[in-house]
mmCIF file of C-alpha atoms and ligand atoms in Angstrom:
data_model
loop_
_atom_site.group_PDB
_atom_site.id
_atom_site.type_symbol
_atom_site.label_atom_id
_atom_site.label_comp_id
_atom_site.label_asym_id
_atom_site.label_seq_id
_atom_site.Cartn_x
_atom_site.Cartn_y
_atom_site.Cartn_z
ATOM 1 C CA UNK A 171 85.622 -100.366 -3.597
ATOM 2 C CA UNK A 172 83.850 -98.298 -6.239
ATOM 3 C CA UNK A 173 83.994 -99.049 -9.813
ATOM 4 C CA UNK A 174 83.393 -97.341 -12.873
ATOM 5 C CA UNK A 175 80.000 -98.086 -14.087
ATOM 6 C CA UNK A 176 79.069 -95.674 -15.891
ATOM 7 C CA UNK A 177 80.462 -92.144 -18.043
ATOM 8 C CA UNK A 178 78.369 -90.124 -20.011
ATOM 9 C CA UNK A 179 79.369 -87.167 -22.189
ATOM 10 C CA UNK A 180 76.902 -85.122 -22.221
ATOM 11 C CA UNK A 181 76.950 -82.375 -25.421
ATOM 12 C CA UNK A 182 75.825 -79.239 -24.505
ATOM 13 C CA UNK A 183 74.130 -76.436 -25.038
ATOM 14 C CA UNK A 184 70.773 -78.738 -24.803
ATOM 15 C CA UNK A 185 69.073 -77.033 -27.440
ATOM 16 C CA UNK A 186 65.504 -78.085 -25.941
ATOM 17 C CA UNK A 187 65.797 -77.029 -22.157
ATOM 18 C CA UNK A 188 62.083 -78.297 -21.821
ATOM 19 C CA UNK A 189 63.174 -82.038 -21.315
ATOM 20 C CA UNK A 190 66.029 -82.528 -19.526
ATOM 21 C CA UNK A 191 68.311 -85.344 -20.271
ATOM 22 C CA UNK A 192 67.011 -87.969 -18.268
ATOM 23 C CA UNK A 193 67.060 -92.094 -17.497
ATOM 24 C CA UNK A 194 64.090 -93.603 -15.879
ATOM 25 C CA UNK A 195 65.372 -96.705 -14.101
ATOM 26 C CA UNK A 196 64.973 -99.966 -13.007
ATOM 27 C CA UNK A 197 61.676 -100.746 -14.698
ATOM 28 C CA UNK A 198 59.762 -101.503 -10.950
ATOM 29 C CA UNK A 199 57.243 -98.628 -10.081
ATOM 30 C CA UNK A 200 55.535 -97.666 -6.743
ATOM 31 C CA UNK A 201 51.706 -97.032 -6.272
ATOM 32 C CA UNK A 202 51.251 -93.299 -5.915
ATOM 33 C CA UNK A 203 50.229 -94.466 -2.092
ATOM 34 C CA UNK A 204 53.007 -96.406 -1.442
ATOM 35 C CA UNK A 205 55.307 -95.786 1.270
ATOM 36 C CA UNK A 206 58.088 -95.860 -1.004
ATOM 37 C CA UNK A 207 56.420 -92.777 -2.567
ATOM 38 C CA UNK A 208 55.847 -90.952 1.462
ATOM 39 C CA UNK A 209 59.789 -91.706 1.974
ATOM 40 C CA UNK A 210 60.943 -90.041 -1.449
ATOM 41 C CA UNK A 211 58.452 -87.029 -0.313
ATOM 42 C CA UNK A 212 60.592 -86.926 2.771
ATOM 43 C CA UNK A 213 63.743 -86.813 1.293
ATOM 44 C CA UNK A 214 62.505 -84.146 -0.979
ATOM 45 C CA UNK A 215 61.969 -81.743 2.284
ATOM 46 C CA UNK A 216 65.521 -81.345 2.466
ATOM 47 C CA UNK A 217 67.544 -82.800 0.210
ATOM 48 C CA UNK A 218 67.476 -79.283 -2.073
ATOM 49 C CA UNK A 219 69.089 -77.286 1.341
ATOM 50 C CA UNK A 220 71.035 -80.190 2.021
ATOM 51 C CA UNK A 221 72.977 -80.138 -1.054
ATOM 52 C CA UNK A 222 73.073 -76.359 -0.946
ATOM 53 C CA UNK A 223 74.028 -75.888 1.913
ATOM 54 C CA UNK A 224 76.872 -78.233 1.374
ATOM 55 C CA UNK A 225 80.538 -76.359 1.057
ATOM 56 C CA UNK A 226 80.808 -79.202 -1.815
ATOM 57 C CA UNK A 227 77.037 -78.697 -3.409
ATOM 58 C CA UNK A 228 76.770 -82.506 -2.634
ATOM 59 C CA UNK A 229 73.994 -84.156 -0.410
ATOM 60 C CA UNK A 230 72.689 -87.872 -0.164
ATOM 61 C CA UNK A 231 69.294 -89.147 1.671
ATOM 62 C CA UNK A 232 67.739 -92.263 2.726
ATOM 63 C CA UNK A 233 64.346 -92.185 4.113
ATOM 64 C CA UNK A 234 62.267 -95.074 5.616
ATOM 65 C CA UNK A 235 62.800 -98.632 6.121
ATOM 66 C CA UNK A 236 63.231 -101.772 4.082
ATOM 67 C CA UNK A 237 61.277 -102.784 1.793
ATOM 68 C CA UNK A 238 60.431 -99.384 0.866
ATOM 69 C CA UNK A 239 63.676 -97.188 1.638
ATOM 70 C CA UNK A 240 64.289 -94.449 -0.566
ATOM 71 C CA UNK A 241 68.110 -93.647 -1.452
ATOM 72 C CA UNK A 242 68.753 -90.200 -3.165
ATOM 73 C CA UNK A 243 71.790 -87.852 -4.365
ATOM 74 C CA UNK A 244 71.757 -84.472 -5.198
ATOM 75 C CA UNK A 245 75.061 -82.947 -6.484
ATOM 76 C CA UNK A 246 75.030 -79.589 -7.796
ATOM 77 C CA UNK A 247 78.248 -77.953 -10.744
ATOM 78 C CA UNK A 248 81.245 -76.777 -8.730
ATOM 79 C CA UNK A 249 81.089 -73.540 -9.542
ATOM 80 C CA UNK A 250 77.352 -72.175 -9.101
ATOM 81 C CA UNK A 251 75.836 -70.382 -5.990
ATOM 82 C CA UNK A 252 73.892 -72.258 -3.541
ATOM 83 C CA UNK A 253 71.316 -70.480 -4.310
ATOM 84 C CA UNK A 254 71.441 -71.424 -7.950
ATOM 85 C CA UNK A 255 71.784 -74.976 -6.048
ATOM 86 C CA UNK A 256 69.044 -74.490 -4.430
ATOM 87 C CA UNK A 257 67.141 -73.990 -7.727
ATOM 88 C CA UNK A 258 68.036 -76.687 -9.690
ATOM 89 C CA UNK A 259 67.569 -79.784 -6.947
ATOM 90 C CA UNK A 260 63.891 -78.806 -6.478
ATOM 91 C CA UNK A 261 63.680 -78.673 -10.306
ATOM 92 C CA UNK A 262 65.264 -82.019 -10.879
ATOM 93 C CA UNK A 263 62.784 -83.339 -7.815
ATOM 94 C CA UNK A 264 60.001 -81.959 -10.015
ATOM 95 C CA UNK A 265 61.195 -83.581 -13.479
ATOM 96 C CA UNK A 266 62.244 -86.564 -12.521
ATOM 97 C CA UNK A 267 58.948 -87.489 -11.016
ATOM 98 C CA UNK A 268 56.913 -86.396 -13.943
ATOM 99 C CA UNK A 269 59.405 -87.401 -16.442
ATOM 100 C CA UNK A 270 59.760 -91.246 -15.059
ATOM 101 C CA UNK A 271 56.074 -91.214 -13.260
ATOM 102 C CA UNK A 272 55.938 -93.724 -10.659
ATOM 103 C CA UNK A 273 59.280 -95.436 -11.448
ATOM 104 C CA UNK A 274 61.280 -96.216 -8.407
ATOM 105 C CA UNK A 275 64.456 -95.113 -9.653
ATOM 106 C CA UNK A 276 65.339 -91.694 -11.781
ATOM 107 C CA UNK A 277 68.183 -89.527 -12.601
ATOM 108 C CA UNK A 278 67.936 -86.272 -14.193
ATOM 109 C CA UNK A 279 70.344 -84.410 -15.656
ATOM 110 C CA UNK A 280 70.924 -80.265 -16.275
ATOM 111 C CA UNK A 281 73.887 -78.247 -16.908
ATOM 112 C CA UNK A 282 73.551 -76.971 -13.046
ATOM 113 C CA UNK A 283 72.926 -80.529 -10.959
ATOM 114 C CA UNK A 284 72.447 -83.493 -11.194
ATOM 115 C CA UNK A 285 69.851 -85.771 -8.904
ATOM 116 C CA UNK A 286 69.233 -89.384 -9.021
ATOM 117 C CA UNK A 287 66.792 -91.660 -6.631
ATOM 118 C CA UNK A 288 65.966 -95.097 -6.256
ATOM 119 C CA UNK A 289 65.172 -97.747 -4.239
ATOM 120 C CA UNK A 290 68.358 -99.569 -4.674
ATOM 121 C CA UNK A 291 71.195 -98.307 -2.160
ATOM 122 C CA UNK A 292 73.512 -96.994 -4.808
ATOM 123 C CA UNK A 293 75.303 -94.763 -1.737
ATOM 124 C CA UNK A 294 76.491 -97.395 -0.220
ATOM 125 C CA UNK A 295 79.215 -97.911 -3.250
ATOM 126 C CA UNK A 296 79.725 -93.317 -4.147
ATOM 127 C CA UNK A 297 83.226 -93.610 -3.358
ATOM 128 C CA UNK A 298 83.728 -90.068 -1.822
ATOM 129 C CA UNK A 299 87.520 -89.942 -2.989
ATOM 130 C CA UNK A 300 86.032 -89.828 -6.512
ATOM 131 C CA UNK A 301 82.319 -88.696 -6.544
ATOM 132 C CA UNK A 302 82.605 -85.450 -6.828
ATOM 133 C CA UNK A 303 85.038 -85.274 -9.511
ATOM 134 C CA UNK A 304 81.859 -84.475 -11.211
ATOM 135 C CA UNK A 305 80.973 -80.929 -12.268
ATOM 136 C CA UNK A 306 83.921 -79.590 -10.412
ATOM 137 C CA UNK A 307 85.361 -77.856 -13.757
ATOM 138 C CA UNK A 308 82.830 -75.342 -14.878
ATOM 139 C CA UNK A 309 80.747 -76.836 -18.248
ATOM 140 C CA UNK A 310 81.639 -75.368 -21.450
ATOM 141 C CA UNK A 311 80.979 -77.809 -24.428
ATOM 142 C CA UNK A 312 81.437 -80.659 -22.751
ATOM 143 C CA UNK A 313 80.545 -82.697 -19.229
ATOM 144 C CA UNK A 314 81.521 -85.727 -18.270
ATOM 145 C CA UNK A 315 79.905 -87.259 -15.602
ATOM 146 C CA UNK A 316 81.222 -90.181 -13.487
ATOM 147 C CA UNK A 317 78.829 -91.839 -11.601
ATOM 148 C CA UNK A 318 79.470 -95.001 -9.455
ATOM 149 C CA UNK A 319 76.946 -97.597 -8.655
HETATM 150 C C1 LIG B 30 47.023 -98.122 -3.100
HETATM 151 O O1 LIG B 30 46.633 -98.084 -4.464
HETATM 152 C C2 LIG B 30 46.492 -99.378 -5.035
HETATM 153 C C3 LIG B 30 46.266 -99.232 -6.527
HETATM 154 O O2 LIG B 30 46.014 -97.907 -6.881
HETATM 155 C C4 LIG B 30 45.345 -100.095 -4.336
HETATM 156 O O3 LIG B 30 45.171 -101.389 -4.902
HETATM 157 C C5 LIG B 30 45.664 -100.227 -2.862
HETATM 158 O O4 LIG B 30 44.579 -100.775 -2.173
HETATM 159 C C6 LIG B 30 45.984 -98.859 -2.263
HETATM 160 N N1 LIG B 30 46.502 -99.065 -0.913
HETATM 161 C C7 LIG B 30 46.163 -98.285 0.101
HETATM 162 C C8 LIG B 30 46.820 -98.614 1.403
HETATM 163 O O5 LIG B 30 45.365 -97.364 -0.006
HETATM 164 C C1 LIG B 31 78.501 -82.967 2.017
HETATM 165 O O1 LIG B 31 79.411 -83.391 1.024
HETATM 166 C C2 LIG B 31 80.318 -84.399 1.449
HETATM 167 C C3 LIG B 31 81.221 -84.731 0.299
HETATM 168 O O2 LIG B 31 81.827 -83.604 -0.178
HETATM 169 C C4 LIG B 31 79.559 -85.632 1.859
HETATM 170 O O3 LIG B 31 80.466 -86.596 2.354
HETATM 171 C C5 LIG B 31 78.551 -85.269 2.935
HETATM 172 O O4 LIG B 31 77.779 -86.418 3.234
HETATM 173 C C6 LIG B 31 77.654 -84.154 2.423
HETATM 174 N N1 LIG B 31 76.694 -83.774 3.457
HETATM 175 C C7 LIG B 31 75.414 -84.137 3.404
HETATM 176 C C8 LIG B 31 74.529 -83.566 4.480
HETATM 177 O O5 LIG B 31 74.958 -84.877 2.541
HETATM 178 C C1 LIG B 32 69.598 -83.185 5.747
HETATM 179 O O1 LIG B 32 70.448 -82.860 6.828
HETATM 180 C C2 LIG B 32 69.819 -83.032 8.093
HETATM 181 C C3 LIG B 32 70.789 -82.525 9.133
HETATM 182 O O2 LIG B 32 72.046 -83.107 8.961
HETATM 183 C C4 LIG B 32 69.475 -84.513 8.278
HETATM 184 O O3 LIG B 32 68.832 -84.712 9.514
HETATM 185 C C5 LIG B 32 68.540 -84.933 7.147
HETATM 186 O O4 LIG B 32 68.280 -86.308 7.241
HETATM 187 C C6 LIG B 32 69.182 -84.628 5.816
HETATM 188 N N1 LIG B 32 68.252 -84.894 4.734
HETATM 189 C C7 LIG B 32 68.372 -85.922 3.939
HETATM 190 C C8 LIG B 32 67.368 -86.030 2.846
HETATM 191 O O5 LIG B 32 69.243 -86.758 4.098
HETATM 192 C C1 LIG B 33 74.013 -66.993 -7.951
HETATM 193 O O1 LIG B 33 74.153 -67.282 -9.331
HETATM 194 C C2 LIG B 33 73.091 -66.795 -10.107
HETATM 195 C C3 LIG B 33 73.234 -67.360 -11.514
HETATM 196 O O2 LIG B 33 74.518 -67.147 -11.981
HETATM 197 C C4 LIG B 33 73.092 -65.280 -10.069
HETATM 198 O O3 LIG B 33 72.028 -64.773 -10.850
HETATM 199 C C5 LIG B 33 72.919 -64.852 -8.630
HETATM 200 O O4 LIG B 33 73.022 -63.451 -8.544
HETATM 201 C C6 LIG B 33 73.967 -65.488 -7.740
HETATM 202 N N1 LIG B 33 73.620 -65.203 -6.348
HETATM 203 C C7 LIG B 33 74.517 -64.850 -5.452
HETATM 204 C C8 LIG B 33 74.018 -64.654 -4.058
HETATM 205 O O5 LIG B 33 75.694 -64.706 -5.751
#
């Protein structure tokens, strides 16, 4: 059973596009060597086409094995392209690394998509039935974003 943990309005238009509204974690961070840090590189290699390719813009990941398993979620608004999809994940890989260097859990957030990582297994709780009642009504002033951990 999922609960509510968390909603978040986010106001929008963000008038400084340059840093994206994000939350940097848990506090623990991996050694740039780490394999935490090879598993999240795998995910990366196709979590962007996995969530575009996706009828609903929606893909999760888990690379590599325990102690160092990456979990990750890329969902993308309801009503963009995939390739606009296919933009924004990559993006959000990019930003959330830099953004929260070295922390082992991120989530970044744009008008387009949203993707979070970590090396807690948040998936295991994404209630499917409810998940994706995020972004599925195109933006205008307001989001809100239900996320379930
Ligand atoms: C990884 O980096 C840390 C600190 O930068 C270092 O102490 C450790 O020896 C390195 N491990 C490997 C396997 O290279
Ligand atoms: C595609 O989205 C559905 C939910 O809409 C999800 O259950 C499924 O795991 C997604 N596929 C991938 C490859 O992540
Ligand atoms: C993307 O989908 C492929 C095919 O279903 C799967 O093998 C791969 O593990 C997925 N990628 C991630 C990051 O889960
Ligand atoms: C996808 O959406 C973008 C942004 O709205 C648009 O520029 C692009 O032409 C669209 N691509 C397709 C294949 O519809």
């Amino acid at each position: 059973m999922s609960t509510l943990a968390i909603v978040l309005l986010l106001l929008l238009p963000f008038a400084d596009a340059q840093s994206p509204l994000h939350i940097c974690g848990n506090g623990v961070n991996y050694n740039s060597n780490s394999s935490y840090h090879s598993n999240l590189d795998q995910l990366w290699t196709t979590l962007p086409n996995n969530a575009s390719s996706n009828t609903t813009l929606f893909a999760t990941g888990t690379a590599g094995t325990a102690p160092d398993t990456a979990y990750a979620l890329a969902l993308c608004r309801g009503d963009i392209n995939a390739s606009a999809c296919n933009d924004c994940v990559p993006t959000g890989i990019q930003d959330a690394q830099q953004l929260c260097a070295l922390s082992k859990d991120a989530t970044v957030y744009y008008d387009s998509c949203i993707l979070h990582f970590s090396n807690a297994n948040f998936l295991a709780t994404i209630d499917d039935d409810v998940d994706l009642i995020l972004l599925k009504k195109p933006i205008s002033s307001q989001v809100e974003l239900a996320l379930f951990t």
